[in-house]
């Protein structure tokens, strides 16, 4: 590397901008080389080490075996720099701060390599946990909460403002400023989930679960829970107990997030036809004073109260029946887990009668366990074909009062008997029941829906809900409150 490239040449301050651009290029070329070829490029490695040391950052940033968390643990002052690292940086009045861009490029390269260069071969529990930790730092660098992009925690998948390709306004190539990756958030989330799923599949999961110490290192995620649910019938003893503990942890985490979303607006309107309870806690002091102001005695400075006023606390609650039908075939695992948890939350609300049906080529009525998503998931058998007519045969008898019933059908609708199933769904819709077809209620919002069904549902006046689970929560709350 030349003296000018490292910034140590005799050019002085006048050469500084070019030197910083060269430093940044070195870091970006190393990043690209590492992403596409795991073999070290000695020249790029030595040049990058010179750059990192020159700008006062620890050489550990270049160690592919060191997690971001371990680097931050040794250098806690870097934690604040990783937060929001890849969000747009406002330019200062004097123009670009090239030295700061070099520092950001070095930190960003570390996060990107740890997350996207996931290697090959068998993955240990420790390696999976380290990747998940690095993915959380990547999410923080994009301005999101840890776990938000990968989903599985009910995360919201932050929608970035504006479109574009993800390149910042001044980013014009490898040597330009750090691209504004926050614009690519909707696309990055599914990719993170895909990488995580690949890592889980490369694990010797049964061996890990049989060792309590290794199992304790596992961090529950959608990919991991999917593998556990698929393999649960082949587990026993300690391995099965550890698997159940991981599923329970994950269910509890997602339940807490979804319950918060549901409870925000599930309270009905005040029912003024019901007289308020005349107890002290319902006393409306402000209204009582206002209505009795004509009784004010200025000489005695006393207010004589003829009548007390109380607040209405009774709310309109109409008993509702919620029938949730979930496709448990291999392509709908994420939806199966989310909707099972969601059904259990609604089952806990007053005057909501929840029924839960899961199906592939056979249908299973899970209503007795609808209040407990953990027990429900343990009774499912993921995978297999798809025949919604068997689920409809269980669902239709449950529609006793159509106008007081909502049927939520979650599937990708790639069905064997398309016309027969659609005709029965149209009949449910015409009966007065609210029919809500849902194509994807994943944390990432990614999923496909059979175009044949999508068009017919649209013509029926019941368009398919597809996207984040919040959309389904909103639809259900609108109907049930």
XYZ file of C-alpha atoms in Angstrom:
481
model
C 0.000 0.000 0.000
C 1.394 3.440 -0.901
C 1.956 6.216 1.572
C -0.935 8.150 0.076
C -3.295 5.185 0.521
C -2.610 4.893 4.232
C -2.775 8.619 4.795
C 0.798 8.794 6.109
C 2.269 10.557 3.052
C 3.771 14.010 3.012
C 0.792 15.595 1.295
C -0.568 16.987 4.593
C -4.073 18.313 5.047
C -4.549 18.950 1.347
C -4.302 15.182 0.657
C -6.596 14.178 3.556
C -9.861 13.821 1.563
C -8.179 11.555 -1.031
C -6.543 9.499 1.710
C -9.901 8.989 3.475
C -11.554 7.944 0.209
C -8.749 5.428 -0.349
C -9.119 4.058 3.167
C -12.825 3.594 2.652
C -12.236 1.837 -0.672
C -9.858 -0.605 0.992
C -12.468 -1.504 3.623
C -15.244 -1.905 1.059
C -13.128 -4.056 -1.277
C -12.232 -6.296 1.662
C -15.928 -6.539 2.545
C -16.858 -7.591 -0.999
C -13.958 -10.034 -1.237
C -14.914 -11.683 2.063
C -18.597 -11.934 1.128
C -17.933 -13.720 -2.155
C -14.771 -15.669 -1.270
C -13.979 -16.910 2.232
C -10.275 -17.152 1.425
C -8.215 -14.266 2.786
C -6.732 -11.750 0.363
C -3.408 -10.933 2.111
C -2.983 -7.532 0.494
C -6.512 -6.411 1.435
C -6.169 -7.809 4.959
C -2.897 -6.012 5.682
C -4.149 -2.782 4.117
C -7.395 -2.951 6.132
C -5.456 -3.576 9.336
C -3.372 -0.452 8.637
C -6.554 1.578 8.077
C -8.278 0.321 11.239
C -5.262 1.025 13.409
C -4.731 4.406 11.749
C -8.264 5.590 12.668
C -8.025 4.318 16.245
C -10.318 1.277 16.064
C -9.455 -2.147 17.560
C -8.004 -4.770 15.176
C -10.621 -7.219 16.530
C -13.054 -5.636 14.064
C -11.235 -7.575 11.330
C -11.378 -10.917 13.168
C -14.156 -13.003 11.543
C -14.322 -15.201 14.648
C -15.104 -12.315 16.992
C -18.763 -11.397 17.446
C -19.854 -7.786 17.526
C -20.937 -8.311 21.119
C -17.485 -9.490 22.178
C -15.859 -6.472 20.484
C -18.264 -4.125 22.258
C -17.674 -5.911 25.545
C -13.954 -5.170 25.264
C -14.543 -1.672 23.886
C -17.855 -0.440 25.385
C -17.417 3.018 23.878
C -18.259 1.502 20.461
C -21.807 0.478 21.475
C -23.226 3.927 20.799
C -21.552 4.030 17.389
C -23.192 0.784 16.258
C -26.681 2.059 17.161
C -28.188 3.688 14.067
C -24.901 3.176 12.203
C -26.616 2.552 8.844
C -29.338 5.153 9.085
C -29.012 8.369 7.036
C -26.344 10.700 8.414
C -27.075 14.432 7.944
C -24.303 16.326 6.204
C -22.655 19.113 8.140
C -22.465 22.658 6.824
C -18.874 22.152 5.757
C -19.798 19.145 3.582
C -19.036 15.455 4.085
C -17.013 14.343 7.064
C -14.788 11.860 5.198
C -12.890 10.768 8.309
C -16.156 9.866 10.039
C -17.263 7.935 6.923
C -14.126 5.794 7.109
C -14.919 4.936 10.734
C -18.523 4.081 9.868
C -17.354 1.920 6.963
C -15.067 -0.082 9.271
C -17.852 -0.691 11.813
C -20.444 -1.464 9.156
C -18.124 -3.945 7.443
C -17.828 -5.852 10.706
C -21.590 -6.152 11.148
C -22.292 -7.028 7.511
C -19.621 -9.722 7.342
C -20.676 -11.362 10.611
C -24.300 -11.521 9.481
C -24.087 -12.305 5.760
C -20.909 -14.421 5.594
C -22.428 -17.336 7.494
C -20.044 -19.982 6.177
C -20.895 -23.645 5.547
C -20.843 -26.979 7.297
C -22.315 -28.039 10.634
C -23.424 -25.268 12.984
C -23.136 -25.526 16.761
C -25.533 -24.015 19.293
C -22.840 -21.506 20.239
C -22.394 -20.446 16.609
C -26.131 -20.003 16.136
C -26.387 -17.906 19.304
C -23.450 -15.775 18.146
C -25.048 -15.199 14.733
C -28.348 -14.239 16.366
C -26.487 -11.754 18.564
C -24.736 -10.272 15.518
C -28.080 -10.058 13.696
C -29.446 -8.042 16.617
C -26.536 -5.605 16.314
C -27.265 -5.341 12.581
C -30.902 -4.539 13.345
C -29.783 -1.892 15.821
C -27.462 -0.434 13.187
C -30.501 -0.051 10.905
C -32.405 1.787 13.634
C -34.643 -1.170 14.548
C -35.220 -3.023 17.793
C -33.303 -6.302 18.254
C -35.304 -9.134 16.672
C -37.598 -6.750 14.795
C -36.490 -7.542 11.240
C -36.073 -11.287 11.590
C -39.503 -11.538 13.132
C -40.462 -14.362 15.483
C -40.854 -11.935 18.316
C -43.832 -10.274 16.796
C -41.655 -7.548 15.692
C -43.187 -4.830 13.508
C -40.763 -4.833 10.625
C -40.122 -1.098 10.483
C -41.347 0.317 7.174
C -38.774 2.677 5.815
C -39.858 5.995 4.420
C -39.319 6.524 0.745
C -38.245 4.163 -1.982
C -34.987 3.886 -3.797
C -32.258 1.353 -4.132
C -30.761 1.785 -0.688
C -27.877 3.949 -1.884
C -27.510 7.243 -0.088
C -27.859 10.514 -1.954
C -24.112 10.856 -2.337
C -23.236 7.181 -2.621
C -21.747 6.604 -6.066
C -19.801 3.372 -5.885
C -17.457 1.380 -3.696
C -15.545 4.471 -2.640
C -18.638 6.542 -1.786
C -20.196 7.096 1.637
C -21.913 4.276 3.477
C -25.150 3.388 1.613
C -28.424 4.134 3.395
C -29.415 0.499 3.963
C -32.409 1.532 6.074
C -34.317 1.991 2.808
C -33.970 -1.725 2.160
C -35.508 -2.793 5.475
C -38.601 -4.475 3.909
C -36.289 -6.700 1.821
C -33.598 -7.263 4.466
C -35.957 -8.788 7.058
C -36.905 -11.867 4.987
C -33.275 -12.427 4.009
C -32.175 -12.445 7.654
C -34.900 -14.966 8.390
C -33.711 -17.122 5.489
C -30.103 -17.082 6.711
C -31.201 -17.995 10.225
C -33.342 -20.849 8.913
C -30.353 -22.178 6.986
C -28.167 -22.104 10.086
C -30.773 -23.997 12.102
C -31.040 -26.682 9.401
C -27.273 -27.158 9.512
C -27.349 -27.860 13.240
C -27.315 -31.351 14.682
C -30.364 -30.295 16.636
C -31.124 -33.596 18.335
C -27.589 -33.818 19.725
C -27.763 -30.232 20.951
C -31.119 -30.787 22.659
C -29.831 -33.889 24.416
C -27.155 -31.781 26.118
C -28.747 -29.332 28.635
C -25.669 -27.067 28.538
C -25.812 -26.748 24.739
C -29.611 -26.430 24.684
C -29.382 -23.552 27.173
C -27.332 -21.595 24.620
C -30.105 -21.714 22.033
C -32.076 -18.525 21.485
C -35.692 -19.231 20.429
C -36.518 -18.014 16.921
C -39.161 -18.775 14.312
C -36.735 -20.998 12.370
C -35.724 -22.942 15.463
C -39.313 -23.439 16.653
C -40.302 -24.655 13.189
C -37.569 -27.309 13.316
C -38.589 -28.326 16.836
C -42.249 -28.690 15.865
C -41.342 -30.770 12.824
C -39.072 -33.074 14.827
C -40.933 -33.247 18.159
C -42.341 -36.733 17.518
C -38.784 -38.064 17.163
C -37.584 -36.623 20.470
C -37.777 -38.136 23.929
C -36.405 -37.721 27.435
C -34.085 -34.778 28.016
C -34.159 -33.715 24.346
C -37.958 -33.514 24.335
C -38.027 -31.622 27.642
C -35.503 -29.062 26.304
C -37.480 -28.718 23.075
C -40.689 -28.020 24.992
C -38.902 -25.465 27.165
C -37.674 -23.602 24.070
C -41.135 -23.656 22.484
C -42.674 -22.378 25.720
C -40.121 -19.527 25.930
C -40.815 -18.487 22.348
C -44.594 -18.686 22.746
C -44.464 -16.564 25.898
C -42.321 -13.901 24.187
C -44.569 -13.618 21.124
C -47.730 -13.765 23.238
C -46.598 -10.773 25.275
C -46.026 -8.681 22.146
C -49.286 -9.689 20.439
C -51.330 -9.238 23.618
C -50.123 -5.634 23.822
C -51.248 -5.046 20.228
C -54.666 -6.583 20.872
C -55.334 -4.815 24.168
C -54.620 -1.345 22.782
C -58.087 -1.014 21.273
C -60.238 -3.939 22.305
C -62.298 -1.850 24.746
C -65.835 -1.255 23.497
C -67.788 2.013 23.524
C -69.424 3.238 26.721
C -72.911 1.834 27.172
C -74.971 4.774 28.468
C -78.110 2.650 28.636
C -76.658 1.035 31.775
C -76.869 3.343 34.853
C -73.466 4.062 36.378
C -72.595 2.355 39.640
C -72.968 4.823 42.518
C -69.665 4.082 44.207
C -66.943 6.522 45.213
C -64.429 5.348 42.599
C -66.916 6.277 39.842
C -67.681 9.751 41.278
C -67.222 12.439 38.599
C -65.993 15.297 40.792
C -65.525 17.847 38.003
C -69.031 17.334 36.632
C -70.548 17.339 40.093
C -68.967 20.711 40.907
C -69.958 22.208 37.528
C -73.597 21.116 37.796
C -73.927 22.485 41.364
C -72.232 25.867 40.873
C -75.609 27.634 41.224
C -75.573 26.504 44.857
C -72.332 28.328 45.672
C -72.527 30.406 48.897
C -69.986 33.262 48.504
C -70.372 34.449 52.103
C -69.775 31.051 53.656
C -67.527 30.011 50.779
C -69.316 26.701 50.563
C -70.769 24.673 47.714
C -74.038 22.927 48.488
C -74.465 19.762 46.438
C -77.970 18.751 45.443
C -76.913 15.884 43.196
C -73.854 13.675 42.709
C -72.773 12.647 39.215
C -71.036 9.359 38.407
C -69.022 8.132 35.439
C -70.306 5.410 33.131
C -67.996 2.404 33.191
C -70.135 -0.256 31.513
C -69.125 -0.886 27.932
C -70.989 -2.440 25.066
C -69.844 -6.009 24.614
C -71.662 -8.297 22.237
C -70.880 -11.995 22.384
C -68.925 -12.878 19.234
C -67.828 -16.187 17.746
C -64.379 -16.261 16.172
C -63.540 -19.295 14.031
C -59.875 -19.487 13.025
C -58.963 -22.011 10.335
C -55.219 -22.455 9.790
C -53.425 -24.290 7.018
C -50.676 -26.310 8.745
C -48.978 -27.496 5.558
C -45.239 -26.943 5.193
C -45.502 -23.515 3.538
C -47.573 -21.965 6.328
C -45.543 -22.692 9.471
C -44.958 -19.048 10.416
C -48.671 -18.271 10.067
C -49.636 -21.392 12.005
C -47.545 -20.342 14.989
C -48.574 -16.678 14.963
C -52.278 -17.368 14.507
C -52.365 -20.077 17.153
C -50.965 -17.573 19.622
C -53.328 -14.856 18.393
C -56.356 -17.146 18.769
C -55.377 -17.900 22.360
C -55.229 -14.174 23.141
C -58.702 -13.542 21.739
C -59.923 -16.636 23.604
C -58.976 -14.826 26.808
C -61.122 -11.779 26.031
C -64.581 -11.513 27.620
C -67.498 -12.697 25.496
C -65.380 -13.900 22.584
C -66.053 -17.549 21.728
C -62.949 -18.798 19.894
C -62.789 -21.986 17.819
C -59.538 -23.177 16.228
C -59.187 -25.644 13.360
C -55.933 -26.789 11.755
C -55.734 -28.764 8.531
C -53.599 -30.238 5.784
C -55.252 -33.224 4.067
C -57.066 -33.884 7.356
C -58.656 -31.442 9.788
C -58.156 -31.230 13.540
C -60.448 -29.326 15.925
C -58.105 -27.692 18.448
C -60.802 -25.655 20.185
C -60.372 -27.343 23.611
C -56.779 -26.079 23.688
C -57.318 -22.739 21.939
C -56.597 -20.829 25.170
C -53.127 -22.417 25.430
C -50.966 -21.937 22.306
C -48.197 -24.120 23.738
C -50.463 -27.147 24.086
C -52.036 -26.387 20.700
C -48.707 -26.328 18.877
C -47.658 -29.599 20.455
C -50.776 -31.202 18.949
C -50.133 -29.967 15.403
C -48.326 -31.958 12.752
C -46.652 -29.632 10.284
C -46.266 -30.519 6.626
C -48.233 -32.573 4.145
C -50.678 -31.635 1.399
C -53.602 -29.232 1.481
C -57.345 -29.923 1.295
C -59.422 -27.099 2.765
C -62.735 -28.885 2.194
C -62.091 -31.106 5.222
C -61.607 -28.004 7.387
C -64.756 -26.394 5.993
C -66.703 -29.497 7.001
C -65.692 -28.780 10.619
C -66.125 -25.008 10.422
C -69.593 -24.690 8.855
C -71.555 -26.373 11.704
C -69.983 -23.872 14.120
C -71.644 -20.904 12.341
C -74.844 -20.810 14.401
C -75.459 -17.039 14.166
C -73.819 -15.806 10.946
C -74.060 -12.074 11.684
C -72.372 -12.655 14.986
C -69.547 -14.767 13.550
C -66.213 -14.060 11.932
C -64.316 -16.769 10.045
C -60.587 -16.177 9.593
C -59.044 -18.530 7.040
C -55.239 -18.506 6.912
C -53.646 -20.250 3.940
C -51.675 -19.726 0.744
C -54.775 -21.252 -0.936
C -52.875 -23.661 -3.163
C -55.670 -26.182 -2.910
C -56.459 -29.502 -4.489
C -60.232 -28.855 -4.900
C -60.229 -25.134 -5.680
C -63.751 -24.540 -6.973
C -65.477 -26.684 -4.357
C -63.690 -24.906 -1.510
C -64.257 -21.429 -2.927
C -67.994 -22.116 -3.401
C -68.329 -23.075 0.260
C -66.362 -19.967 1.326
C -68.611 -17.762 -0.820
C -71.636 -19.364 0.833
C -70.252 -18.479 4.275
C -69.718 -14.883 3.129
C -73.264 -14.598 1.709
C -74.774 -16.025 4.902
C -73.877 -12.792 6.717
C -70.810 -14.058 8.532
C -67.671 -11.962 8.152
C -65.205 -14.014 6.118
C -61.568 -12.884 6.284
C -59.143 -14.725 3.968
C -55.541 -14.268 5.067
C -52.624 -15.101 2.808
C -49.759 -14.314 5.144
C -49.571 -13.251 8.752
C -45.853 -13.744 9.159
C -43.572 -11.467 11.109
C -41.745 -10.534 7.908
C -44.877 -10.185 5.776
C -43.418 -12.398 3.043
C -45.641 -15.035 1.513
C -47.461 -16.030 -1.660
C -51.157 -16.489 -2.385
C -52.736 -18.506 -5.180
C -53.704 -15.844 -7.809
C -56.834 -17.814 -8.702
C -58.209 -17.427 -5.169
C -56.912 -13.861 -4.783
C -58.962 -12.634 -7.769
C -62.127 -14.443 -6.722
C -61.942 -13.180 -3.143
C -61.549 -9.659 -4.522
C -64.642 -10.084 -6.703
C -66.494 -11.487 -3.695
C -65.799 -8.314 -1.712
C -63.523 -10.069 0.765
C -59.975 -9.270 -0.414
C -57.088 -11.310 0.942
C -55.205 -9.779 3.853
C -51.524 -10.264 3.214
C -48.650 -8.805 5.141
C -47.857 -8.217 8.779
C -49.921 -9.827 11.512
C -50.926 -6.337 12.709
C -53.316 -6.153 9.735
C -55.213 -9.183 10.991
C -55.222 -7.863 14.555
C -56.769 -4.604 13.303
C -59.476 -6.417 11.303
C -60.448 -8.635 14.236
C -60.548 -5.760 16.711
C -62.777 -3.770 14.359
C -65.294 -6.617 14.252
C -65.131 -7.700 17.884
C -65.374 -4.257 19.550
